[in-house]
Coordinates of C-alpha atoms and ligand atoms in Angstrom, one line a residue:
Chain A
M1 CA -2.1 -22.1 -3.3
N2 CA 0.7 -24.5 -2.8
S3 CA 3.0 -25.4 0.1
R4 CA 5.8 -26.3 -2.1
L5 CA 8.6 -24.0 -3.1
S6 CA 9.8 -23.7 -6.7
M7 CA 11.1 -26.9 -8.1
E8 CA 12.5 -24.9 -11.0
T9 CA 15.5 -22.8 -10.3
G10 CA 17.3 -24.7 -7.5
Q11 CA 17.8 -21.3 -5.9
K12 CA 16.1 -22.4 -2.6
S13 CA 18.2 -23.9 0.1
E14 CA 15.1 -24.5 2.3
R15 CA 12.9 -26.7 0.2
S16 CA 9.7 -28.3 1.4
L17 CA 8.2 -31.4 0.1
C18 CA 5.7 -31.0 -2.6
K19 CA 2.1 -31.5 -1.7
G20 CA 1.7 -34.5 -3.9
C21 CA 4.3 -36.3 -1.8
D22 CA 3.5 -34.7 1.5
D23 CA 0.9 -36.5 3.5
Q24 CA 0.4 -33.5 5.9
Y25 CA -2.6 -32.4 3.7
D26 CA -4.1 -35.9 3.3
V27 CA -7.7 -36.1 4.4
Q28 CA -7.4 -39.8 5.1
I29 CA -6.1 -40.2 8.7
S30 CA -4.7 -43.5 9.8
E31 CA -6.1 -45.2 12.9
A32 CA -2.8 -44.9 14.6
K33 CA -2.6 -41.2 14.0
L34 CA -6.3 -40.7 15.1
A35 CA -5.6 -42.5 18.3
R36 CA -2.6 -40.3 18.9
L37 CA -4.6 -37.2 18.3
V38 CA -7.3 -38.3 20.6
E39 CA -4.8 -39.1 23.3
L40 CA -3.1 -35.7 22.8
A41 CA -6.4 -33.8 23.1
S42 CA -7.4 -35.8 26.2
R43 CA -4.2 -34.8 28.1
S44 CA -5.1 -31.1 28.3
R45 CA -8.9 -31.0 28.4
P46 CA -11.7 -32.7 30.3
V47 CA -13.0 -35.7 28.6
V48 CA -16.3 -37.8 28.7
A49 CA -16.6 -41.3 30.1
D50 CA -16.2 -44.1 27.6
A51 CA -19.9 -44.9 27.4
E52 CA -20.7 -41.3 26.4
Y53 CA -17.8 -41.3 23.9
E54 CA -19.2 -44.5 22.3
R55 CA -22.7 -43.1 22.2
R56 CA -21.6 -39.9 20.5
L57 CA -19.4 -41.7 18.0
S58 CA -22.2 -44.1 17.1
S59 CA -24.3 -41.1 16.1
C60 CA -21.4 -39.8 14.0
Y61 CA -20.9 -43.2 12.3
S62 CA -24.5 -43.2 11.1
C63 CA -24.5 -39.5 10.2
P64 CA -24.7 -38.3 6.6
A65 CA -22.2 -35.5 7.5
L66 CA -19.4 -37.9 8.2
Q67 CA -16.6 -37.8 5.6
Y68 CA -13.6 -40.1 5.2
G69 CA -14.7 -42.1 8.3
S70 CA -13.3 -39.3 10.5
T71 CA -14.4 -35.9 9.6
C72 CA -17.5 -33.9 10.3
R73 CA -18.4 -31.8 7.3
Y74 CA -20.0 -29.1 9.4
C75 CA -17.0 -28.2 11.4
G76 CA -14.1 -30.0 9.8
C77 CA -13.3 -31.7 13.1
L78 CA -12.1 -35.2 13.5
V79 CA -15.1 -36.7 15.2
Q80 CA -13.1 -39.1 17.3
V81 CA -11.4 -36.1 18.9
R82 CA -14.5 -33.9 19.1
A83 CA -16.6 -36.7 20.7
K84 CA -14.0 -37.3 23.4
L85 CA -13.9 -33.7 24.8
L86 CA -16.5 -32.9 27.5
D87 CA -17.5 -29.5 26.2
S88 CA -17.9 -30.5 22.6
T89 CA -21.2 -30.2 20.8
C90 CA -22.5 -31.7 17.6
P91 CA -22.8 -29.0 14.9
F92 CA -25.6 -30.7 12.8
P93 CA -27.6 -27.6 11.7
Y94 CA -30.3 -26.8 14.2
N95 CA -30.5 -30.4 15.4
S96 CA -27.7 -31.9 17.4
R97 CA -27.5 -35.6 16.8
W98 CA -25.7 -36.2 20.1
I99 CA -28.7 -35.3 22.3
Chain B
M1 CA 5.7 9.9 20.3
V2 CA 6.1 10.0 16.6
N3 CA 5.7 13.1 14.3
V4 CA 4.0 12.5 10.9
T5 CA 3.3 14.9 8.1
L6 CA 0.3 14.2 5.9
K7 CA 0.4 16.1 2.6
A8 CA -3.2 16.5 1.5
D9 CA -2.3 17.9 -1.9
S10 CA 0.1 15.1 -2.8
N11 CA -1.8 13.0 -5.2
Q12 CA 0.0 9.7 -5.4
G13 CA -2.5 8.0 -7.8
L14 CA -5.5 5.8 -7.3
I15 CA -5.5 2.9 -4.8
N16 CA -7.0 0.2 -7.0
R17 CA -10.1 -1.2 -5.3
N18 CA -8.9 -4.7 -6.3
I19 CA -6.2 -4.5 -3.6
Y20 CA -9.1 -5.4 -1.3
G21 CA -9.9 -8.6 -3.2
H22 CA -10.3 -12.2 -1.9
F23 CA -9.7 -15.8 -2.9
S24 CA -12.1 -18.8 -2.8
E25 CA -10.6 -22.2 -3.6
H26 CA -12.3 -25.6 -3.6
L27 CA -10.4 -26.6 -0.5
G28 CA -11.6 -27.8 2.9
R29 CA -14.8 -26.0 3.9
C30 CA -14.3 -22.8 1.9
I31 CA -16.7 -23.5 -0.9
Y32 CA -18.7 -26.4 0.4
E33 CA -20.4 -25.6 3.8
G34 CA -18.6 -22.2 3.9
I35 CA -20.3 -20.6 0.9
W36 CA -22.4 -23.3 -0.8
V37 CA -24.8 -25.4 1.2
G38 CA -27.2 -26.3 -1.7
E39 CA -30.8 -25.3 -2.0
D40 CA -32.1 -28.2 0.1
S41 CA -30.0 -27.3 3.1
P42 CA -31.8 -26.3 6.3
I43 CA -29.3 -23.4 6.5
P44 CA -31.1 -20.4 5.0
N45 CA -29.7 -19.8 1.5
T46 CA -30.2 -18.0 -1.8
E47 CA -30.0 -20.5 -4.6
G48 CA -27.7 -22.7 -2.5
I49 CA -25.5 -19.9 -1.2
R50 CA -25.7 -19.4 2.6
N51 CA -27.4 -16.2 3.5
D52 CA -25.4 -15.4 6.7
V53 CA -22.0 -15.5 4.8
L54 CA -23.5 -13.6 1.9
T55 CA -24.8 -10.8 4.2
A56 CA -21.5 -10.5 6.0
L57 CA -19.5 -10.4 2.8
Q58 CA -21.8 -7.9 1.1
K59 CA -21.0 -5.4 3.9
L60 CA -17.3 -5.5 2.8
N61 CA -18.0 -4.4 -0.8
I62 CA -15.6 -7.0 -2.0
P63 CA -14.2 -5.7 -5.3
V64 CA -12.9 -9.0 -6.8
L65 CA -13.1 -12.7 -6.0
R66 CA -10.7 -15.3 -7.3
W67 CA -11.8 -18.9 -8.1
P68 CA -11.7 -22.0 -8.4
G69 CA -8.0 -22.1 -7.1
G70 CA -5.2 -22.3 -6.3
C71 CA -3.8 -25.6 -7.1
F72 CA -7.3 -26.8 -7.8
A73 CA -7.5 -24.6 -10.8
D74 CA -4.9 -26.5 -12.7
E75 CA -6.8 -29.7 -12.2
Y76 CA -10.3 -28.3 -12.7
H77 CA -12.2 -29.2 -15.8
W78 CA -14.9 -26.7 -16.1
K79 CA -17.2 -28.8 -18.3
D80 CA -17.7 -31.1 -15.3
G81 CA -19.3 -28.2 -13.4
V82 CA -22.1 -27.0 -15.7
G83 CA -25.5 -28.5 -16.5
P84 CA -28.0 -30.2 -14.1
L85 CA -26.5 -30.9 -10.7
S86 CA -27.5 -34.6 -10.8
E87 CA -25.5 -35.1 -14.0
R88 CA -22.3 -33.4 -13.0
A89 CA -19.2 -35.6 -12.8
R90 CA -17.9 -36.6 -9.4
M91 CA -14.2 -36.4 -9.1
I92 CA -11.3 -36.5 -6.6
N93 CA -9.5 -33.3 -5.7
T94 CA -6.1 -34.8 -5.5
N95 CA -4.3 -31.6 -4.6
W96 CA -6.2 -31.3 -1.4
G97 CA -5.7 -34.7 0.1
G98 CA -8.2 -36.7 -2.0
V99 CA -11.3 -34.8 -1.1
E100 CA -14.5 -35.7 -3.1
E101 CA -15.7 -33.0 -5.5
N102 CA -19.3 -33.3 -6.7
N103 CA -19.0 -30.2 -9.0
H104 CA -22.2 -28.8 -7.6
F105 CA -20.5 -25.4 -7.3
G106 CA -19.4 -24.6 -10.9
T107 CA -19.3 -21.7 -13.3
H108 CA -22.9 -20.6 -13.0
E109 CA -22.9 -20.8 -9.2
F110 CA -19.7 -18.9 -8.9
L111 CA -20.8 -16.1 -11.2
R112 CA -24.1 -16.0 -9.4
L113 CA -22.2 -15.6 -6.1
C114 CA -20.3 -12.7 -7.7
E115 CA -23.6 -11.1 -8.8
L116 CA -25.0 -11.4 -5.3
L117 CA -21.9 -9.9 -3.8
G118 CA -21.6 -7.2 -6.4
T119 CA -18.0 -8.3 -7.0
E120 CA -15.9 -8.9 -10.2
P121 CA -15.1 -12.5 -10.8
Y122 CA -11.4 -13.5 -11.3
I123 CA -11.2 -16.9 -12.9
S124 CA -8.1 -19.1 -12.9
G125 CA -7.8 -21.3 -16.0
N126 CA -6.2 -24.7 -16.2
V127 CA -2.7 -24.8 -17.9
G128 CA -1.2 -27.6 -15.8
S129 CA -3.6 -30.4 -16.8
G130 CA -5.9 -28.7 -19.3
T131 CA -5.8 -27.9 -22.9
V132 CA -5.7 -24.7 -24.9
Q133 CA -9.1 -25.7 -26.4
E134 CA -10.6 -26.2 -23.0
M135 CA -9.5 -22.7 -21.9
Q136 CA -10.6 -21.1 -25.1
Q137 CA -14.0 -22.7 -24.8
W138 CA -14.5 -21.7 -21.2
V139 CA -14.0 -18.0 -22.1
E140 CA -16.3 -18.5 -25.1
Y141 CA -19.0 -20.2 -22.8
M142 CA -18.9 -17.3 -20.4
T143 CA -18.6 -14.2 -22.6
F144 CA -19.7 -14.9 -26.2
D145 CA -22.8 -12.9 -27.1
G146 CA -24.0 -14.7 -30.2
E147 CA -24.5 -18.2 -31.8
S148 CA -21.7 -20.6 -31.1
P149 CA -21.5 -24.1 -29.7
M150 CA -20.4 -22.9 -26.3
A151 CA -22.7 -19.9 -26.1
N152 CA -25.6 -22.2 -27.1
W153 CA -24.7 -24.7 -24.4
R154 CA -24.6 -21.8 -21.8
K155 CA -28.1 -20.8 -23.0
S156 CA -29.4 -24.4 -22.7
N157 CA -28.0 -24.4 -19.1
G158 CA -30.2 -21.5 -18.3
R159 CA -28.1 -18.4 -18.9
E160 CA -29.2 -16.5 -22.0
K161 CA -26.9 -13.4 -21.8
P162 CA -23.2 -13.8 -21.4
W163 CA -21.5 -12.7 -18.2
K164 CA -19.0 -9.8 -18.1
L165 CA -15.7 -11.3 -17.2
T166 CA -12.6 -9.1 -16.8
Y167 CA -10.0 -11.0 -14.8
F168 CA -8.6 -14.3 -16.1
G169 CA -5.5 -16.1 -14.8
V170 CA -3.7 -18.2 -17.3
G171 CA -2.6 -21.0 -14.9
N172 CA -1.6 -20.9 -11.2
E173 CA 1.7 -21.7 -9.5
N174 CA 3.0 -23.3 -12.7
W175 CA 6.4 -23.5 -11.0
G176 CA 4.8 -26.0 -8.6
C177 CA 1.4 -27.7 -8.5
G178 CA 0.5 -26.1 -11.8
G179 CA 2.9 -28.4 -13.8
N180 CA 6.3 -28.0 -12.2
M181 CA 7.4 -26.0 -15.1
R182 CA 10.6 -24.0 -15.6
A183 CA 10.1 -20.3 -16.1
E184 CA 11.4 -20.5 -19.7
Y185 CA 8.9 -23.3 -20.5
Y186 CA 5.9 -21.6 -18.8
A187 CA 6.6 -18.3 -20.5
D188 CA 6.1 -20.0 -23.9
E189 CA 3.1 -21.9 -22.6
Y190 CA 1.7 -18.7 -21.3
R191 CA 2.1 -17.0 -24.7
R192 CA 0.3 -19.9 -26.4
Y193 CA -2.6 -20.2 -24.0
A194 CA -3.1 -16.5 -23.6
T195 CA -3.4 -16.2 -27.4
Y196 CA -6.7 -18.1 -27.3
V197 CA -8.2 -16.2 -24.3
R198 CA -10.3 -14.1 -26.6
N199 CA -12.2 -10.9 -26.2
Y200 CA -15.7 -11.7 -27.4
S201 CA -18.2 -8.9 -28.2
D202 CA -17.3 -6.0 -26.0
N203 CA -15.8 -8.1 -23.2
Q204 CA -12.2 -7.1 -22.5
I205 CA -10.1 -9.6 -20.6
Y206 CA -7.3 -8.6 -18.2
K207 CA -4.9 -11.5 -18.6
I208 CA -2.9 -12.5 -15.5
A209 CA 0.2 -14.6 -15.9
C210 CA 1.5 -16.9 -13.2
G211 CA 4.3 -15.0 -11.5
P212 CA 6.9 -15.9 -8.9
N213 CA 6.7 -17.6 -5.5
E214 CA 8.2 -15.4 -2.8
D215 CA 11.7 -14.4 -3.8
N216 CA 12.0 -16.3 -7.1
Y217 CA 13.4 -13.3 -9.0
H218 CA 14.5 -15.4 -11.9
W219 CA 10.9 -16.3 -12.6
T220 CA 9.9 -12.6 -12.8
E221 CA 12.9 -11.8 -15.0
V222 CA 12.1 -14.5 -17.5
L223 CA 8.3 -13.9 -17.6
M224 CA 8.8 -10.2 -18.1
R225 CA 11.5 -10.6 -20.7
E226 CA 9.6 -13.2 -22.7
A227 CA 6.0 -12.3 -22.3
H228 CA 5.2 -8.9 -20.8
Q229 CA 3.7 -7.6 -24.0
H230 CA 1.1 -10.4 -23.8
M231 CA 0.0 -9.9 -20.2
S232 CA -2.0 -7.3 -18.1
G233 CA -0.8 -8.7 -14.8
L234 CA 1.8 -10.9 -13.2
S235 CA 1.0 -12.7 -9.9
L236 CA 3.0 -13.0 -6.7
H237 CA 2.4 -15.4 -3.9
Y238 CA 3.7 -14.9 -0.4
Y239 CA 2.4 -16.4 2.9
T240 CA 3.3 -15.4 6.4
L241 CA 4.4 -18.4 8.5
P242 CA 5.4 -17.6 12.1
T243 CA 8.3 -20.1 11.9
G244 CA 9.0 -19.9 8.2
V245 CA 9.1 -23.7 8.1
W246 CA 6.4 -25.5 6.1
Q247 CA 6.5 -28.7 8.1
D248 CA 5.7 -27.0 11.4
K249 CA 4.4 -23.5 10.7
G250 CA 3.4 -22.6 14.3
E251 CA 0.0 -22.4 16.0
A252 CA -2.8 -20.0 15.2
T253 CA -3.7 -19.5 18.9
G254 CA -1.8 -19.9 22.2
F255 CA 1.3 -18.3 20.7
N256 CA 3.8 -16.3 22.7
E257 CA 5.3 -12.9 22.3
S258 CA 8.2 -14.2 20.3
D259 CA 5.8 -15.8 17.8
W260 CA 3.9 -12.5 17.6
F261 CA 7.1 -10.6 16.8
Q262 CA 8.4 -13.1 14.3
T263 CA 5.1 -13.3 12.5
L264 CA 4.9 -9.5 12.0
K265 CA 8.6 -9.4 11.0
R266 CA 7.9 -12.0 8.3
T267 CA 4.8 -10.1 7.2
L268 CA 7.0 -7.0 6.6
H269 CA 9.1 -9.1 4.2
M270 CA 6.3 -8.4 1.7
E271 CA 7.7 -4.9 1.2
E272 CA 11.1 -6.3 0.0
L273 CA 9.3 -8.7 -2.3
I274 CA 7.2 -6.0 -3.9
V275 CA 10.2 -3.6 -4.3
K276 CA 12.5 -6.2 -5.8
H277 CA 10.0 -7.8 -8.1
S278 CA 8.9 -4.3 -9.2
E279 CA 12.5 -3.3 -10.0
I280 CA 12.6 -6.2 -12.5
M281 CA 9.3 -5.3 -13.9
D282 CA 10.4 -1.7 -14.3
K283 CA 13.2 -2.8 -16.5
Y284 CA 10.8 -4.2 -19.1
D285 CA 7.8 -2.1 -18.3
P286 CA 8.8 1.3 -17.1
E287 CA 5.3 2.7 -17.7
C288 CA 3.8 0.2 -15.2
K289 CA 1.4 -1.3 -17.8
V290 CA 1.7 -4.7 -16.2
G291 CA 0.1 -4.9 -12.7
L292 CA 1.7 -6.8 -9.9
I293 CA -1.2 -9.1 -8.7
I294 CA -0.6 -10.5 -5.2
D295 CA -3.3 -13.1 -5.6
E296 CA -2.4 -15.2 -2.6
W297 CA -1.3 -13.8 0.7
G298 CA -2.1 -14.1 4.4
T299 CA -1.1 -16.3 7.4
W300 CA -0.6 -20.0 7.2
Y301 CA -0.5 -21.9 10.5
N302 CA -0.8 -25.5 11.6
V303 CA -4.4 -26.5 11.5
E304 CA -6.6 -26.2 14.5
P305 CA -5.9 -29.3 16.8
G306 CA -8.5 -32.0 16.2
T307 CA -9.5 -30.8 12.7
N308 CA -8.8 -32.6 9.4
P309 CA -5.3 -31.5 8.3
G310 CA -6.4 -31.5 4.6
F311 CA -9.0 -28.8 5.4
L312 CA -6.5 -26.1 6.4
Y313 CA -8.8 -24.7 9.1
Q314 CA -7.2 -22.2 11.5
Q315 CA -8.3 -19.7 14.0
N316 CA -7.8 -16.0 13.5
T317 CA -6.6 -13.6 16.3
M318 CA -5.5 -10.0 16.8
R319 CA -2.2 -11.1 15.3
D320 CA -4.0 -11.8 12.0
A321 CA -5.6 -8.3 12.3
L322 CA -2.1 -6.8 12.3
V323 CA -0.9 -9.0 9.4
A324 CA -3.9 -7.8 7.4
G325 CA -3.4 -4.1 8.4
I326 CA 0.3 -4.1 7.6
N327 CA -0.1 -5.8 4.3
L328 CA -2.9 -3.6 3.1
N329 CA -0.9 -0.5 4.1
L330 CA 1.9 -1.9 2.0
F331 CA -0.3 -2.6 -1.0
N332 CA -1.6 1.0 -0.8
K333 CA 1.9 2.3 -0.6
Y334 CA 3.0 0.6 -3.8
N335 CA -0.3 1.4 -5.6
K336 CA 1.5 2.3 -8.8
R337 CA 2.5 -1.3 -9.4
V338 CA 0.2 -3.4 -7.1
Q339 CA -3.1 -3.5 -8.9
M340 CA -4.8 -6.4 -7.1
A341 CA -4.4 -8.5 -4.0
N342 CA -6.5 -11.5 -2.9
L343 CA -6.4 -12.7 0.7
A344 CA -6.3 -16.5 1.1
Q345 CA -8.9 -17.5 1.8
I346 CA -12.4 -16.0 2.3
V347 CA -14.2 -18.6 4.4
N348 CA -12.9 -21.4 6.8
V349 CA -9.5 -21.7 5.2
L350 CA -6.2 -20.1 6.4
Q351 CA -6.7 -16.3 7.2
A352 CA -10.4 -16.3 6.7
L353 CA -12.9 -13.4 7.0
V354 CA -15.6 -15.6 8.5
L355 CA -15.7 -19.0 10.1
T356 CA -18.7 -21.4 10.0
E357 CA -19.8 -24.4 12.1
G358 CA -23.1 -25.9 11.0
E359 CA -25.6 -23.0 10.9
K360 CA -23.4 -20.7 13.0
M361 CA -21.0 -18.1 11.6
I362 CA -18.6 -15.7 13.2
L363 CA -16.6 -12.7 11.9
T364 CA -12.8 -12.8 12.5
P365 CA -10.5 -9.9 13.4
T366 CA -9.3 -10.0 9.8
Y367 CA -12.9 -9.3 8.7
H368 CA -13.0 -6.2 10.9
V369 CA -9.8 -4.9 9.4
F370 CA -11.1 -5.3 5.8
D371 CA -14.3 -3.5 7.0
M372 CA -12.3 -0.6 8.4
Y373 CA -9.9 -0.3 5.4
Q374 CA -12.5 -0.4 2.7
V375 CA -12.4 3.4 2.8
H376 CA -9.2 3.3 0.7
M377 CA -10.8 1.6 -2.3
D378 CA -10.6 3.8 -5.4
A379 CA -9.3 6.7 -3.2
E380 CA -6.3 8.9 -4.0
R381 CA -3.2 7.9 -2.0
L382 CA -1.7 10.7 0.0
E383 CA 1.9 11.0 1.0
L384 CA 2.9 10.5 4.6
D385 CA 6.3 11.6 6.0
Y386 CA 7.4 9.9 9.2
E387 CA 10.1 7.9 10.8
S388 CA 8.7 5.1 12.8
P389 CA 10.1 4.3 16.2
G390 CA 11.7 0.9 16.4
Y391 CA 10.0 -2.1 18.0
T392 CA 12.7 -4.3 19.5
F393 CA 12.4 -7.9 20.6
G394 CA 15.5 -9.8 21.5
E395 CA 18.2 -8.8 19.0
D396 CA 15.7 -7.8 16.3
T397 CA 14.1 -4.4 15.6
I398 CA 11.2 -3.7 13.2
P399 CA 9.2 -0.5 12.7
Q400 CA 6.5 0.0 15.3
L401 CA 4.1 2.0 13.1
S402 CA 2.5 1.2 9.8
L403 CA 0.3 3.9 8.1
S404 CA -1.7 4.7 5.0
A405 CA -3.6 7.8 4.0
S406 CA -6.0 8.5 1.1
R407 CA -8.7 10.9 0.0
D408 CA -12.0 9.5 -1.2
Q409 CA -14.3 10.8 -3.9
E410 CA -16.3 12.9 -1.3
G411 CA -13.1 14.6 -0.2
V412 CA -12.8 12.7 3.1
I413 CA -9.3 11.9 4.1
H414 CA -8.8 8.5 5.8
V415 CA -5.8 7.3 7.8
T416 CA -5.3 3.7 8.7
A417 CA -2.7 2.9 11.4
C418 CA -1.2 -0.2 13.0
N419 CA 0.8 -0.4 16.2
L420 CA 2.9 -3.5 16.0
S421 CA 4.3 -3.4 19.5
H422 CA 2.7 -6.0 21.8
T423 CA 3.6 -3.9 24.9
D424 CA 3.9 -0.2 24.2
E425 CA 1.2 2.3 23.1
L426 CA 2.2 4.9 20.6
E427 CA 1.3 8.6 20.5
V428 CA 1.1 10.0 17.0
V429 CA 1.1 13.7 16.2
C430 CA 0.2 14.3 12.5
Q431 CA 0.5 17.7 10.8
L432 CA -2.1 18.1 8.1
Q433 CA -0.7 20.1 5.2
A434 CA -2.9 21.8 2.6
T435 CA -6.3 21.0 4.0
D436 CA -8.7 22.9 6.2
S437 CA -10.5 19.7 7.4
S438 CA -11.3 20.1 11.0
V439 CA -13.3 17.1 12.3
A440 CA -11.8 13.7 13.0
S441 CA -13.3 10.5 14.3
G442 CA -12.0 7.0 14.4
R443 CA -12.6 3.3 15.1
I444 CA -10.1 1.0 16.6
L445 CA -9.6 -2.8 16.8
H446 CA -7.9 -3.7 20.0
H447 CA -8.0 -6.3 22.8
G448 CA -6.0 -6.6 26.0
E449 CA -4.6 -9.9 24.9
I450 CA -2.6 -10.3 21.7
G451 CA -3.9 -13.8 21.2
A452 CA -7.6 -12.8 21.5
F453 CA -10.1 -14.3 19.0
N454 CA -13.8 -14.8 18.4
T455 CA -15.4 -18.2 19.0
F456 CA -18.9 -19.5 18.3
E457 CA -19.6 -19.1 22.0
Q458 CA -18.1 -15.6 22.2
P459 CA -18.5 -14.1 18.7
E460 CA -17.9 -10.5 19.8
N461 CA -14.8 -10.9 21.8
V462 CA -12.8 -8.9 19.2
T463 CA -14.8 -6.2 17.6
P464 CA -13.9 -2.6 16.6
S465 CA -15.1 0.2 18.8
E466 CA -15.2 4.0 18.7
W467 CA -11.7 5.4 19.0
K468 CA -11.8 7.9 21.8
G469 CA -9.1 10.5 22.1
V470 CA -8.7 11.2 18.4
T471 CA -8.4 15.0 18.1
L472 CA -7.9 17.5 15.4
E473 CA -7.0 21.1 16.3
N474 CA -5.3 23.8 14.2
G475 CA -4.3 21.3 11.6
Q476 CA -2.8 18.9 14.1
L477 CA -4.3 15.4 14.3
R478 CA -3.4 13.5 17.5
F479 CA -4.1 10.0 18.5
V480 CA -2.8 7.2 20.7
L481 CA -2.6 3.7 19.4
P482 CA -2.8 1.1 22.1
P483 CA -0.4 -1.8 21.9
A484 CA -1.2 -4.4 19.2
S485 CA -4.0 -2.4 17.5
V486 CA -5.4 -1.4 14.1
G487 CA -7.3 1.9 13.7
V488 CA -9.0 4.0 11.0
I489 CA -9.6 7.8 11.2
A490 CA -11.9 9.9 9.0
I491 CA -11.0 13.6 8.6
K492 CA -13.7 15.8 7.2
A493 CA -14.3 19.5 6.6
Ligands
SF4_1 S1 -23.0 -33.6 12.5 FE1 -22.8 -34.4 14.6 S2 -23.2 -36.6 14.4 FE2 -22.8 -35.8 12.3 S3 -20.6 -36.2 12.0 FE3 -20.8 -34.1 12.8 S4 -20.6 -34.3 15.0 FE4 -21.0 -36.4 14.2

């Protein structure tokens, strides 16, 4: 699959960026973008207190399932967003690491 | 009300079972976590493949599964993915945002998955960054029954007998991520690479050339003109985006009625693409020897909020059920030319059949549609005459009804039906010609909310149920489709 349209014929008037040059599919998320996403999620849903947020995140930071410093391999979530939301759970198989 | 005539003696040819095929790319959590957890995972698995996903997919009788990509295919070097796991090369999957690839799921694991699913493998080879020799050796490794360097290597990796491999793609999206080639250049490259994709022993390969993206008719013209004698199939890729804009595709959930309508309207565009590409193919191949292979289709939305954008994880609602039902009815309708289709993608990516989270798994509305529609696989298509009422939203009108009918090998007639309208039910009166079948029963997928979906907390929110009110009397089948629903009816003697 590919998000980009043909580079070949020039027939397209509506041409998207190619994936290689398009950071929308990058798995590495900048800190600024992460902060923005956490802020966005916090606006519409109940969040946990800061101490609980830090506690959850510290479990994530020592978890073998954490990828790219931001992403839980078991749910694909950005842990900074997931940990912030009150009703979130840790998806570590059979054994939540947040409890 | 709409009147339909179903001609039970109108044999319109076989609906190739491969129309109900799927696609699994090394992307996000499709392969890793979605299918492959490894033998040492606490999640119950068979040789590393998770059991819950396996059981769910086995029920669908998936006919064919495409792998390893996608864009990933044109960067995939198969030799990195065979041999002891601990010795396999680690690489970066640059197409999908720099994801780490440890190559634990390789040729042996994929072909074992296909064995466990009872499905035919469809492997995409690397034209973009690979070599002719690499592709030639891969086919030799998998299919050569005798003494050769590649066959011996396969044996030393634990597989004595060759696998049977029918479907092989010579590149993927070579107009884009597969090398940014011009059609004229790729046509020549296709001819060269395809030459060395050999039939070893009694294995016969069905070679699939990279075809057009959406409405790139120039690509189809050039490929058919220059290479149709060398191919069995030509691929077509078309995704449904609610907005039609790649930078902001629209949301998978929480959409409004306008998004619903626009999404279904864009899905119906598939018919124009099939018809127009087929017209070009007819010019060079009037006998329909070359199959149109729609090996990437489905919905593509913005990722679920709070998930990694490189993983392409999205939810799947009643709207996706309609997208699946409409497309499958279209593929059935054009069964003469359309010989295979592969929904993107099977687990956790885009319009998936199942979603996983840790040890949990849920079935999506799309899964249920594939379950209901599997009755059409290898069945004879039957002609349906009807004029659909219009479904109007704002200034636009599209057909409200989408239908398919076929007769299976036991003589049972099946009708699949979609009501596209988000507000109006639709009564259908169907005259059955040339059959004395007298018993009809059905199942329906429907929910009061068009945006309904299943979650890990509520996995059965959207599930099919018995379709009450389907009647058959004096050769007249009657049923009422609720708004935004997909149904299947079995008609027996
Ligand atoms: S499994 Fe739990 S602790 Fe580990 S990264 Fe995911 S959410 Fe965090």
